[in-house]
Amino acid sequence: NSGANITSSGGQVTLAGDADTTIPARPTLKWRRLLRKAVSRGRLRLVFYPVVAGEGGALLHQEAVVRLQGDEGDRLLTAGEFMPMAVHLNVAPKIDLQVARLGLEHLRTMAGDLAINLSAEAIADFGFRHEFQRLLEEEPQLAERLMVEVPEAGVFRHYDAFRDLIHALKPLGCRVGIEHFGHRFAEGHKLVDLALDYVKVHPSYVQGVAGDPDQVPELGPALLRAVHAHLARSHARLALVRVGDRQDRCLSVQCRCPI
């Protein structure tokens, strides 16, 4: 969610994004005020994308991504633009908690399931995990339709906290998955006992896949072994999924794991 690098000079902070884009510098104090208002004054928004099986396939669920309304009518900022500073200023858990609240509100107005993304910093925060669990306990019917995705990097950075999160959420019916899996495939054996509901393999590892959702992509042998180890224990199935109109696709490992 936060793939930009932070550099600072003279109180000005610049975020350099993954795609060679540089977000205009803001004073650190202005960032702090903006992010505080994001939570306290409802400046966070969710944008929703359909997740479909293959090219033109059936709708699986919706995926929500967070946006931030800037000051003075600025355009909506993407997570890649403001979450690095949210992490730097230690407000990412508060933002993710608001994302969870907005996601539950949206579930009341829609049919089907919704996936939200949580940052590594949120899952590592005990206060966030406790409050998130409380929100779901108050909305058991909505919890069963909520899907929580954590990026691979965050899972391995805070493995014990992620495991605790799963143990707290699974009895509530909430599904938990990993996105962008692949870069840490050598440690894939650690995922076997987590009772994950699904794993999304990073799009860069999905090669030569056409529109057929049943076609198995050509993955690297080591990565395939890691995925297969998870499949063997969880009776999972492979599904090629596409989010909205984005060209990149990922391999979704849909699991049937015991709690």
C-alpha positions as CSV (number, residue, x, y, z in Angstrom):
1,N,0.0,0.0,0.0
2,S,2.9,2.4,0.7
3,G,5.6,1.8,-1.9
4,A,7.1,5.3,-1.9
5,N,10.3,6.4,-0.3
6,I,10.4,9.4,2.1
7,T,13.1,12.1,1.9
8,S,13.2,15.3,3.9
9,S,15.0,18.5,3.8
10,G,14.5,21.7,5.8
11,G,11.1,20.4,7.1
12,Q,9.9,19.6,3.6
13,V,9.0,16.0,2.9
14,T,9.0,14.5,-0.6
15,L,7.5,11.1,-1.5
16,A,9.0,9.3,-4.4
17,G,6.6,6.8,-5.8
18,D,7.2,3.4,-7.5
19,A,6.5,4.6,-11.0
20,D,9.1,7.4,-11.0
21,T,6.5,9.9,-9.9
22,T,7.3,12.5,-7.2
23,I,4.5,13.8,-5.1
24,P,4.8,17.6,-4.4
25,A,6.6,18.3,-1.1
26,R,4.6,19.3,1.9
27,P,5.9,20.5,5.3
28,T,5.8,17.8,7.8
29,L,3.5,19.8,10.0
30,K,1.0,20.2,7.1
31,W,1.1,16.4,6.5
32,R,0.4,15.8,10.2
33,R,-2.6,18.1,10.1
34,L,-3.9,16.7,6.9
35,L,-3.7,13.1,8.1
36,R,-5.3,14.0,11.5
37,K,-8.2,15.7,9.7
38,A,-8.5,12.6,7.4
39,V,-9.6,10.6,10.4
40,S,-11.3,13.2,12.6
41,R,-13.2,15.0,9.8
42,G,-14.1,12.2,7.5
43,R,-11.8,13.0,4.6
44,L,-11.1,9.4,3.8
45,R,-13.0,7.8,0.9
46,L,-13.2,4.3,-0.5
47,V,-13.2,3.6,-4.2
48,F,-14.6,0.3,-5.3
49,Y,-13.5,-2.1,-8.0
50,P,-15.0,-5.3,-9.2
51,V,-12.9,-8.4,-8.8
52,V,-13.8,-10.9,-11.6
53,A,-12.7,-14.4,-12.6
54,G,-10.6,-14.0,-15.7
55,E,-11.6,-11.9,-18.7
56,G,-15.2,-11.0,-18.5
57,G,-15.8,-13.6,-15.8
58,A,-18.2,-13.7,-12.9
59,L,-18.0,-11.1,-10.2
60,L,-16.3,-12.6,-7.2
61,H,-16.4,-9.6,-4.9
62,Q,-15.6,-5.9,-4.7
63,E,-12.3,-4.5,-3.6
64,A,-12.0,-1.2,-1.8
65,V,-9.0,1.1,-2.0
66,V,-8.6,4.2,0.2
67,R,-8.3,7.8,-1.0
68,L,-7.7,11.0,0.9
69,Q,-9.3,14.4,0.1
70,G,-6.5,17.0,0.2
71,D,-6.8,20.6,1.4
72,E,-8.6,23.3,-0.4
73,G,-10.3,21.1,-2.9
74,D,-7.2,19.2,-4.0
75,R,-7.7,16.0,-5.9
76,L,-8.1,12.7,-4.1
77,L,-4.7,11.3,-3.1
78,T,-4.0,7.6,-3.6
79,A,-2.8,5.4,-0.8
80,G,0.6,5.3,-2.4
81,E,0.8,9.1,-2.0
82,F,-0.2,9.5,1.6
83,M,0.2,6.2,3.4
84,P,4.1,6.4,3.5
85,M,3.7,9.6,5.5
86,A,1.0,8.1,7.6
87,V,3.4,5.3,8.5
88,H,6.2,7.8,9.2
89,L,3.9,9.8,11.5
90,N,2.4,6.7,13.1
91,V,-1.2,7.3,12.1
92,A,-1.6,4.3,9.7
93,P,-3.5,2.2,12.3
94,K,-6.0,5.0,12.8
95,I,-6.5,5.4,9.0
96,D,-6.9,1.6,8.6
97,L,-9.5,1.5,11.4
98,Q,-11.5,4.2,9.5
99,V,-11.1,2.1,6.3
100,A,-12.7,-0.8,8.2
101,R,-15.6,1.4,9.4
102,L,-16.2,2.7,5.9
103,G,-16.0,-0.8,4.5
104,L,-18.7,-2.1,7.0
105,E,-20.9,0.9,6.1
106,H,-20.6,0.1,2.4
107,L,-21.5,-3.6,3.1
108,R,-24.9,-2.4,4.4
109,T,-25.7,-0.9,1.0
110,M,-24.5,-3.7,-1.3
111,A,-25.0,-7.4,-2.0
112,G,-22.0,-9.7,-2.0
113,D,-18.6,-9.5,-0.4
114,L,-16.0,-6.7,0.1
115,A,-12.3,-6.9,0.4
116,I,-10.3,-4.2,2.2
117,N,-6.5,-3.8,2.5
118,L,-4.7,-3.4,5.8
119,S,-1.2,-2.1,6.3
120,A,1.6,-3.9,8.1
121,E,1.6,-1.1,10.7
122,A,-2.0,-1.7,11.5
123,I,-1.8,-5.4,12.0
124,A,1.2,-4.9,14.3
125,D,-0.7,-2.5,16.5
126,F,-2.5,-4.2,19.4
127,G,-4.9,-1.3,19.8
128,F,-6.0,-1.6,16.2
129,R,-6.4,-5.3,16.3
130,H,-8.5,-5.0,19.5
131,E,-10.8,-2.3,18.1
132,F,-11.1,-4.0,14.7
133,Q,-12.2,-7.2,16.4
134,R,-14.8,-5.2,18.5
135,L,-16.2,-3.6,15.3
136,L,-16.7,-7.0,13.7
137,E,-18.2,-8.5,16.9
138,E,-20.9,-5.8,16.8
139,E,-21.7,-6.6,13.1
140,P,-21.6,-10.4,12.8
141,Q,-23.6,-10.5,9.6
142,L,-21.4,-8.0,7.9
143,A,-18.2,-9.7,9.3
144,E,-19.1,-12.8,7.3
145,R,-19.0,-10.8,4.1
146,L,-15.8,-8.9,4.8
147,M,-12.4,-10.0,3.4
148,V,-9.2,-8.7,4.8
149,E,-6.0,-8.5,2.7
150,V,-2.5,-7.9,4.0
151,P,0.5,-7.4,1.6
152,E,3.1,-10.2,1.7
153,A,5.8,-7.9,3.0
154,G,3.7,-6.9,6.0
155,V,2.8,-10.5,6.8
156,F,6.4,-11.6,7.1
157,R,7.5,-8.4,8.8
158,H,4.9,-8.9,11.6
159,Y,4.2,-12.6,11.3
160,D,3.2,-13.2,14.9
161,A,0.8,-10.2,14.9
162,F,-0.7,-11.5,11.6
163,R,-1.2,-14.9,13.1
164,D,-3.0,-13.3,16.1
165,L,-5.2,-11.3,13.7
166,I,-6.3,-14.4,11.9
167,H,-7.0,-16.3,15.1
168,A,-9.2,-13.3,16.2
169,L,-11.1,-12.8,12.9
170,K,-11.7,-16.4,11.7
171,P,-14.2,-17.3,14.5
172,L,-16.2,-14.2,13.4
173,G,-16.5,-15.4,9.9
174,C,-14.2,-12.8,8.4
175,R,-12.0,-14.1,5.6
176,V,-8.3,-13.3,5.6
177,G,-5.9,-13.4,2.7
178,I,-2.4,-12.3,1.5
179,E,-1.9,-10.2,-1.6
180,H,1.2,-9.7,-3.8
181,F,2.6,-13.1,-2.7
182,G,5.8,-14.3,-4.4
183,H,8.8,-12.2,-3.4
184,R,9.1,-14.2,-0.2
185,F,8.2,-17.5,-1.7
186,A,11.2,-19.2,0.0
187,E,9.3,-18.7,3.3
188,G,6.0,-19.9,1.9
189,H,6.1,-22.9,4.3
190,K,5.2,-20.5,7.1
191,L,1.8,-19.9,5.6
192,V,0.7,-23.5,5.7
193,D,-0.6,-23.4,9.3
194,L,-2.2,-20.0,9.2
195,A,-5.6,-21.2,7.9
196,L,-5.7,-18.5,5.2
197,D,-8.8,-18.2,3.0
198,Y,-6.9,-17.2,-0.1
199,V,-3.5,-16.1,-1.4
200,K,-3.1,-13.7,-4.4
201,V,0.1,-14.4,-6.3
202,H,1.9,-11.2,-7.5
203,P,1.0,-10.4,-11.1
204,S,4.6,-10.4,-12.1
205,Y,4.7,-14.2,-11.5
206,V,1.7,-15.0,-13.7
207,Q,3.0,-15.6,-17.1
208,G,1.3,-16.6,-20.3
209,V,-2.2,-16.6,-19.0
210,A,-5.1,-16.0,-21.4
211,G,-8.7,-15.2,-20.5
212,D,-9.3,-18.8,-19.3
213,P,-9.6,-18.6,-15.5
214,D,-9.0,-22.4,-15.3
215,Q,-5.7,-22.2,-17.1
216,V,-2.8,-22.7,-14.7
217,P,-0.1,-20.1,-15.2
218,E,3.6,-20.9,-15.6
219,L,5.0,-20.0,-12.2
220,G,8.6,-20.3,-11.2
221,P,9.3,-23.9,-9.8
222,A,10.1,-22.7,-6.3
223,L,7.1,-20.4,-6.1
224,L,4.9,-23.2,-7.5
225,R,6.1,-25.5,-4.7
226,A,5.3,-22.9,-2.1
227,V,1.8,-22.4,-3.5
228,H,1.2,-26.2,-3.9
229,A,2.2,-26.7,-0.3
230,H,-0.6,-24.4,0.7
231,L,-3.0,-26.1,-1.7
232,A,-2.3,-29.5,-0.4
233,R,-3.2,-28.6,3.2
234,S,-6.2,-26.4,2.5
235,H,-8.0,-28.0,-0.4
236,A,-7.7,-24.8,-2.3
237,R,-8.4,-24.0,-5.9
238,L,-6.6,-21.7,-8.4
239,A,-8.4,-18.8,-10.0
240,L,-7.1,-16.0,-12.2
241,V,-8.6,-12.8,-11.1
242,R,-8.7,-9.2,-12.5
243,V,-9.5,-6.1,-10.5
244,G,-11.6,-3.6,-12.4
245,D,-10.1,-2.4,-15.7
246,R,-6.5,-2.9,-14.5
247,Q,-4.4,-4.8,-17.0
248,D,-2.4,-6.6,-14.3
249,R,-3.9,-9.8,-13.0
250,C,-3.0,-12.1,-10.2
251,L,-3.5,-15.7,-9.4
252,S,-5.9,-16.2,-6.5
253,V,-5.5,-19.3,-4.4
254,Q,-8.9,-19.8,-3.0
255,C,-8.6,-21.9,0.2
256,R,-10.9,-24.1,2.2
257,C,-9.1,-24.1,5.5
258,P,-10.3,-25.4,8.9
259,I,-10.2,-22.7,11.6
